[in-house]
Coordinates of C-alpha atoms (C1' of nucleotides) in Angstrom, one line a residue:
Chain E
M1 CA -0.3 0.1 0.4
P2 CA 1.9 3.2 -1.2
A3 CA 0.2 5.2 2.0
R4 CA -2.3 7.4 0.1
S5 CA -1.6 11.4 1.6
R6 CA -3.3 12.2 4.9
S7 CA -5.6 15.0 3.0
T8 CA -7.5 12.8 0.2
E9 CA -7.8 9.8 2.8
P10 CA -11.6 9.5 3.4
L11 CA -12.7 11.3 7.0
Y12 CA -13.8 7.9 8.4
R13 CA -10.3 6.6 8.3
I14 CA -8.7 9.6 10.0
K15 CA -11.5 9.5 12.8
A16 CA -10.8 5.8 13.5
D17 CA -7.0 6.8 13.4
L18 CA -7.7 9.2 15.9
F19 CA -10.1 6.9 18.7
K20 CA -6.9 4.3 18.1
C21 CA -4.9 6.8 19.9
L22 CA -7.5 7.3 22.6
A23 CA -7.6 3.3 22.8
H24 CA -5.4 2.6 25.4
P25 CA -5.6 3.4 29.7
A26 CA -2.2 5.0 30.0
R27 CA -2.9 7.3 27.3
I28 CA -6.4 8.4 28.4
Q29 CA -4.8 8.8 31.7
V30 CA -2.7 11.0 30.0
L31 CA -5.1 13.2 28.2
E32 CA -7.2 13.6 31.8
V33 CA -4.4 15.2 33.6
L34 CA -3.7 17.5 30.8
A35 CA -7.5 18.4 30.4
A36 CA -7.7 18.7 34.0
D37 CA -4.6 21.0 35.0
G38 CA -5.4 23.2 31.2
T39 CA -1.5 24.0 31.5
D40 CA 1.6 22.4 31.2
V41 CA 1.8 19.1 33.0
S42 CA 5.7 17.6 33.3
V43 CA 6.9 14.1 32.5
A44 CA 7.9 13.3 35.8
R45 CA 4.6 14.1 37.1
L46 CA 2.7 12.0 34.2
L47 CA 5.0 9.4 35.2
H48 CA 3.6 9.9 38.6
V49 CA 0.4 9.7 38.0
T50 CA 0.0 6.8 35.9
G51 CA 2.7 4.6 37.4
C52 CA 4.0 3.2 34.5
M53 CA 7.9 3.5 33.5
S54 CA 9.6 6.0 31.7
S55 CA 10.1 4.3 28.5
Q56 CA 6.6 3.0 28.4
L57 CA 5.2 6.7 29.1
S58 CA 7.2 8.4 26.5
Q59 CA 5.8 6.1 23.9
H60 CA 2.4 6.5 24.4
L61 CA 3.4 10.3 24.4
A62 CA 4.6 9.9 21.0
V63 CA 1.8 8.4 19.8
L64 CA 0.1 11.1 20.9
R65 CA 2.2 13.9 19.9
R66 CA 2.3 12.3 16.0
A67 CA -1.7 12.4 16.9
G68 CA -1.7 16.2 17.4
L69 CA -3.9 15.2 20.6
V70 CA -0.5 17.1 22.4
T71 CA 2.5 19.6 22.5
S72 CA 5.6 19.1 24.0
S73 CA 8.1 21.7 25.0
R74 CA 11.5 21.7 26.7
S75 CA 12.5 24.1 29.6
G76 CA 15.9 22.5 30.8
N77 CA 16.3 19.4 31.6
A78 CA 12.1 18.5 32.3
V79 CA 9.8 18.2 29.2
S80 CA 6.8 19.2 29.6
Y81 CA 3.0 18.0 27.8
R82 CA 0.4 20.3 27.2
L83 CA -3.4 19.8 24.8
T84 CA -2.8 21.1 21.6
E85 CA -6.7 21.8 21.2
P86 CA -9.1 22.0 24.0
L87 CA -11.9 19.6 22.6
V88 CA -9.6 17.2 23.2
A89 CA -10.8 17.5 27.1
E90 CA -14.7 17.8 25.2
L91 CA -14.2 14.5 23.7
L92 CA -13.3 13.1 27.1
N93 CA -16.1 14.8 28.5
V94 CA -19.0 13.9 26.1
A95 CA -17.2 10.0 26.4
R96 CA -17.8 10.0 30.1
A97 CA -21.3 11.3 29.8
F98 CA -21.9 8.3 27.5
L99 CA -20.5 6.2 29.9
L100 CA -22.8 7.5 32.8
A101 CA -25.5 7.6 30.3
G102 CA -25.4 4.0 30.3
L103 CA -25.2 3.2 33.9
A104 CA -28.5 5.0 34.1
R105 CA -30.1 2.9 31.8
D106 CA -28.9 -0.3 33.1
E107 CA -30.0 1.3 36.9
G108 CA -33.5 1.9 35.1
Q109 CA -33.7 -2.0 33.9
I110 CA -32.9 -3.1 37.4
E111 CA -35.2 -0.8 38.8
A112 CA -38.1 -1.9 36.0
V113 CA -36.8 -5.5 37.9
R114 CA -37.1 -4.8 41.0
E115 CA -40.7 -3.6 40.8
L116 CA -42.4 -6.8 39.0
P117 CA -44.9 -8.3 40.5
P118 CA -43.3 -11.7 42.6
L119 CA -43.7 -14.8 40.1
P120 CA -44.3 -18.2 42.2
G121 CA -41.5 -20.3 41.9
A122 CA -38.7 -17.5 41.1
N123 CA -37.3 -14.9 43.9
P124 CA -36.1 -11.5 42.5
A125 CA -32.5 -11.8 43.7
S126 CA -32.2 -14.6 40.9
L127 CA -33.6 -12.6 38.2
L128 CA -31.2 -9.4 38.9
D129 CA -28.4 -11.9 38.4
A130 CA -29.9 -13.0 35.0
T131 CA -30.2 -10.1 33.8
R132 CA -27.1 -9.0 34.9
R133 CA -25.2 -12.1 33.2
A134 CA -27.4 -10.9 30.0
R135 CA -25.7 -8.1 29.6
T136 CA -22.5 -9.3 29.8
Chain F
M1 CA -5.5 -10.8 36.5
P2 CA -8.4 -12.3 38.5
A3 CA -11.1 -9.4 35.8
R4 CA -12.5 -7.0 38.1
S5 CA -16.1 -6.4 37.9
R6 CA -17.2 -4.0 35.7
S7 CA -18.1 -1.3 38.4
T8 CA -15.2 -1.6 40.2
E9 CA -12.7 -0.5 36.9
P10 CA -11.4 2.3 37.2
L11 CA -13.2 5.0 34.8
Y12 CA -10.5 5.6 32.7
R13 CA -9.7 2.1 31.9
I14 CA -13.9 1.9 30.9
K15 CA -13.3 5.0 28.7
A16 CA -10.1 3.2 26.9
D17 CA -12.6 0.3 26.1
L18 CA -14.9 2.3 24.4
F19 CA -12.6 4.3 22.3
K20 CA -11.1 0.9 21.5
C21 CA -14.6 0.4 20.1
L22 CA -14.6 3.4 17.2
A23 CA -11.2 2.6 16.4
H24 CA -12.1 0.6 13.5
P25 CA -12.9 2.5 9.7
A26 CA -15.7 0.1 9.3
R27 CA -17.4 0.5 12.9
I28 CA -17.3 4.5 12.5
Q29 CA -19.0 4.5 8.7
V30 CA -21.6 1.8 10.7
L31 CA -21.9 4.5 13.4
E32 CA -22.0 7.5 11.1
V33 CA -25.2 6.3 8.8
L34 CA -26.7 5.6 12.1
A35 CA -25.9 9.1 13.3
A36 CA -26.9 10.6 10.0
D37 CA -30.3 8.4 10.0
G38 CA -31.1 8.9 13.6
T39 CA -33.8 5.5 12.6
D40 CA -32.9 2.1 12.4
V41 CA -31.1 0.9 9.6
S42 CA -31.5 -2.5 8.0
V43 CA -27.9 -4.6 8.3
A44 CA -28.8 -4.8 4.2
R45 CA -27.8 -0.9 3.8
L46 CA -25.1 -1.0 6.5
L47 CA -23.6 -3.7 4.1
H48 CA -23.9 -2.1 1.2
V49 CA -22.5 1.4 2.6
T50 CA -19.6 -0.4 4.0
G51 CA -18.9 -3.0 1.5
C52 CA -17.2 -5.4 3.5
M53 CA -18.2 -9.3 3.5
S54 CA -21.2 -9.6 6.2
S55 CA -19.7 -11.5 8.3
Q56 CA -17.1 -9.2 9.0
L57 CA -19.8 -6.5 9.2
S58 CA -21.6 -9.0 12.1
Q59 CA -18.3 -9.1 14.1
H60 CA -17.8 -5.4 14.2
L61 CA -21.8 -4.8 14.7
A62 CA -21.5 -7.5 17.9
V63 CA -18.0 -5.2 19.4
L64 CA -20.7 -2.4 18.8
R65 CA -23.4 -4.3 20.6
R66 CA -21.7 -5.6 23.6
A67 CA -20.6 -2.1 24.6
G68 CA -23.6 -1.0 24.2
L69 CA -23.4 1.8 21.7
V70 CA -26.2 0.3 19.3
T71 CA -28.8 -2.1 19.9
S72 CA -30.3 -4.1 17.4
S73 CA -33.9 -5.4 16.5
R74 CA -35.0 -8.2 14.0
S75 CA -38.2 -7.4 12.0
G76 CA -38.8 -10.8 10.3
N77 CA -36.2 -12.2 8.2
A78 CA -34.2 -8.8 8.2
V79 CA -32.0 -7.3 11.3
S80 CA -31.4 -3.7 12.2
Y81 CA -29.5 -1.3 14.2
R82 CA -29.5 2.1 15.8
L83 CA -28.0 4.6 18.3
T84 CA -28.4 3.4 21.6
E85 CA -27.2 6.7 23.1
P86 CA -27.3 9.9 20.9
L87 CA -24.5 10.5 22.9
V88 CA -22.7 8.6 20.7
A89 CA -23.3 11.0 17.9
E90 CA -22.3 14.0 19.6
L91 CA -18.8 12.2 20.1
L92 CA -18.4 11.5 16.6
N93 CA -19.2 15.0 16.4
V94 CA -16.7 16.5 18.3
A95 CA -14.4 13.8 16.8
R96 CA -14.6 15.7 13.6
A97 CA -14.6 19.2 14.9
F98 CA -10.8 18.3 16.2
L99 CA -9.7 17.0 13.3
L100 CA -10.9 20.0 11.3
A101 CA -9.3 22.4 14.0
G102 CA -6.0 20.8 13.7
L103 CA -6.4 21.1 9.9
A104 CA -7.1 24.9 10.1
R105 CA -4.1 25.0 12.8
D106 CA -1.6 23.8 9.5
E107 CA -3.6 26.3 7.4
G108 CA -2.7 29.0 9.4
Q109 CA 0.9 27.7 9.8
I110 CA 1.3 27.7 6.3
E111 CA 0.1 31.0 5.9
A112 CA 2.5 32.7 8.5
V113 CA 5.3 31.1 6.8
R114 CA 4.3 32.3 3.4
E115 CA 4.0 35.9 5.2
L116 CA 7.7 35.7 6.3
P117 CA 9.7 38.3 4.7
P118 CA 12.0 36.9 2.6
L119 CA 15.9 35.6 3.8
P120 CA 18.8 35.3 1.7
G121 CA 19.6 32.0 -0.3
A122 CA 16.3 30.4 0.7
N123 CA 13.4 30.2 -1.2
P124 CA 9.3 30.4 0.5
A125 CA 8.7 26.5 -1.4
S126 CA 11.4 24.5 0.5
L127 CA 10.5 26.4 3.8
L128 CA 7.2 25.2 3.5
D129 CA 8.5 21.5 2.4
A130 CA 10.4 21.4 5.7
T131 CA 7.7 22.6 8.3
R132 CA 5.4 19.6 6.5
R133 CA 8.7 17.1 7.1
A134 CA 9.0 18.5 10.4
R135 CA 5.5 17.9 11.3
T136 CA 6.1 14.1 10.8
Chain R
dT1 C1' -41.2 -30.2 5.6
dG2 C1' -37.6 -28.7 2.7
dA3 C1' -35.6 -25.2 0.6
dT4 C1' -33.8 -19.9 0.9
dG5 C1' -32.3 -15.7 2.1
dG6 C1' -30.0 -12.9 5.8
dT7 C1' -27.5 -12.8 10.0
dT8 C1' -24.6 -14.6 13.4
dT9 C1' -21.0 -17.4 15.2
dT10 C1' -16.7 -20.1 15.1
dA11 C1' -12.4 -21.4 13.6
dT12 C1' -7.9 -19.7 12.2
dA13 C1' -4.2 -17.3 9.8
dC14 C1' -2.1 -13.0 9.8
dT15 C1' -1.2 -8.4 10.8
dT16 C1' -1.1 -4.8 14.7
dC17 C1' -0.2 -3.1 19.0
dC18 C1' 2.1 -3.4 23.7
dA19 C1' 5.3 -4.2 27.7
dT20 C1' 10.2 -5.1 28.6
dT21 C1' 14.9 -4.4 28.1
dA22 C1' 18.7 -2.0 26.4
dA23 C1' 20.4 1.6 23.7
dT24 C1' 20.7 6.1 22.6
dC25 C1' 19.8 11.5 23.1
dC26 C1' 20.3 15.6 25.8
dA27 C1' 21.3 19.8 28.6
dG28 C1' 23.6 21.3 33.0
dG29 C1' 27.2 20.7 36.8
dA30 C1' 31.6 19.1 38.4
Chain H
dT1 C1' 35.5 17.0 29.0
dC2 C1' 33.6 13.5 31.5
dC3 C1' 29.6 12.2 34.2
dT4 C1' 24.6 12.0 36.1
dG5 C1' 19.5 12.2 35.6
dG6 C1' 15.9 12.5 32.9
dA7 C1' 13.6 11.7 28.5
dT8 C1' 13.6 9.4 24.0
dT9 C1' 13.8 5.5 20.4
dA10 C1' 15.4 1.1 19.3
dA11 C1' 14.5 -4.3 19.0
dT12 C1' 12.0 -7.8 20.1
dG13 C1' 8.6 -11.3 22.4
dG14 C1' 4.3 -11.8 23.1
dA15 C1' -0.9 -10.6 23.3
dA16 C1' -4.6 -8.9 21.6
dG17 C1' -7.8 -7.5 17.1
dT18 C1' -8.6 -8.7 12.6
dA19 C1' -9.8 -10.8 7.5
dT20 C1' -11.1 -14.8 5.5
dA21 C1' -13.5 -19.0 5.0
dA22 C1' -16.9 -22.6 7.1
dA23 C1' -20.9 -23.9 9.6
dA24 C1' -24.9 -22.5 12.5
dC25 C1' -28.7 -20.4 12.9
dC26 C1' -33.3 -17.8 12.4
dA27 C1' -37.5 -16.8 10.1
dT28 C1' -39.9 -17.3 5.5
dC29 C1' -42.0 -19.1 2.1
dA30 C1' -43.1 -22.9 -1.4

DNA sequence: TGATGGTTTTATACTTCCATTAATCCAGGA
DNA sequence: TCCTGGATTAATGGAAGTATAAAACCATCA
């Protein structure tokens, strides 16, 4: 494959690549810290927050950098990172909202089951367990 | 690892898993169609839009279903899908906005270089090429 | 009931991603 | 200059994700 130039590549591919960059817990942690702080964050701090090895973190940071999600700047011997674009924080917010909405929906279902009239020969607890298993 | 229950799992892991589900062009295509139409969309149509094999598409749909992103319903012999939650569409919107913002920023940089005063011994075109290489 | 069209599941080879280790780079201080 | 601490890059073995093909499912219709 001759590596189609980025501008002619269909948007859904570029989007998929973007999400691929977000598809790792350590990278999410990094972005969340950057989004929360709003300012530059040192690699040392990210290292402490994520708890992973420096080489590992560097590789994740490289992924985020290549995607244009973050920007690095070096002052003396220390390097620090920041979000290139506030929309990244928004992306994380919407993702969280979606997950919370899902939880709320599930809670609602559980409530609905609780309010069912009791059936002969089946107790509510086992019914709940059944739905929980079914959701997996 | 004893497979921590979903509710006790840290949010950044769940988020990463969510983005993992979005990290494939075919799945993005599917979600975009569902988001655009707003209503139920038949598998046949998705099959036509994405152009992939039915078995392949089914696997992608299974990924989206397990993540709670889409919901399926069967009427007769045909199955159709819809977004479980409108926030998914919002997620795609923000992603697109971010990518467009990135493009705009790059355009801006190019403009800035164009407006630089000419330097002796260097022509603007090569400068542009240099910045483009540096960005990779 | 058997046959058919549409969808999903299973199995397997293949590709990509990730963690780990070692090596390299880069700036500052002795 | 050499050394040291902080960060990145390179190399590699193993895990996870994906495409392909084959089998199973499920509802409809003859």
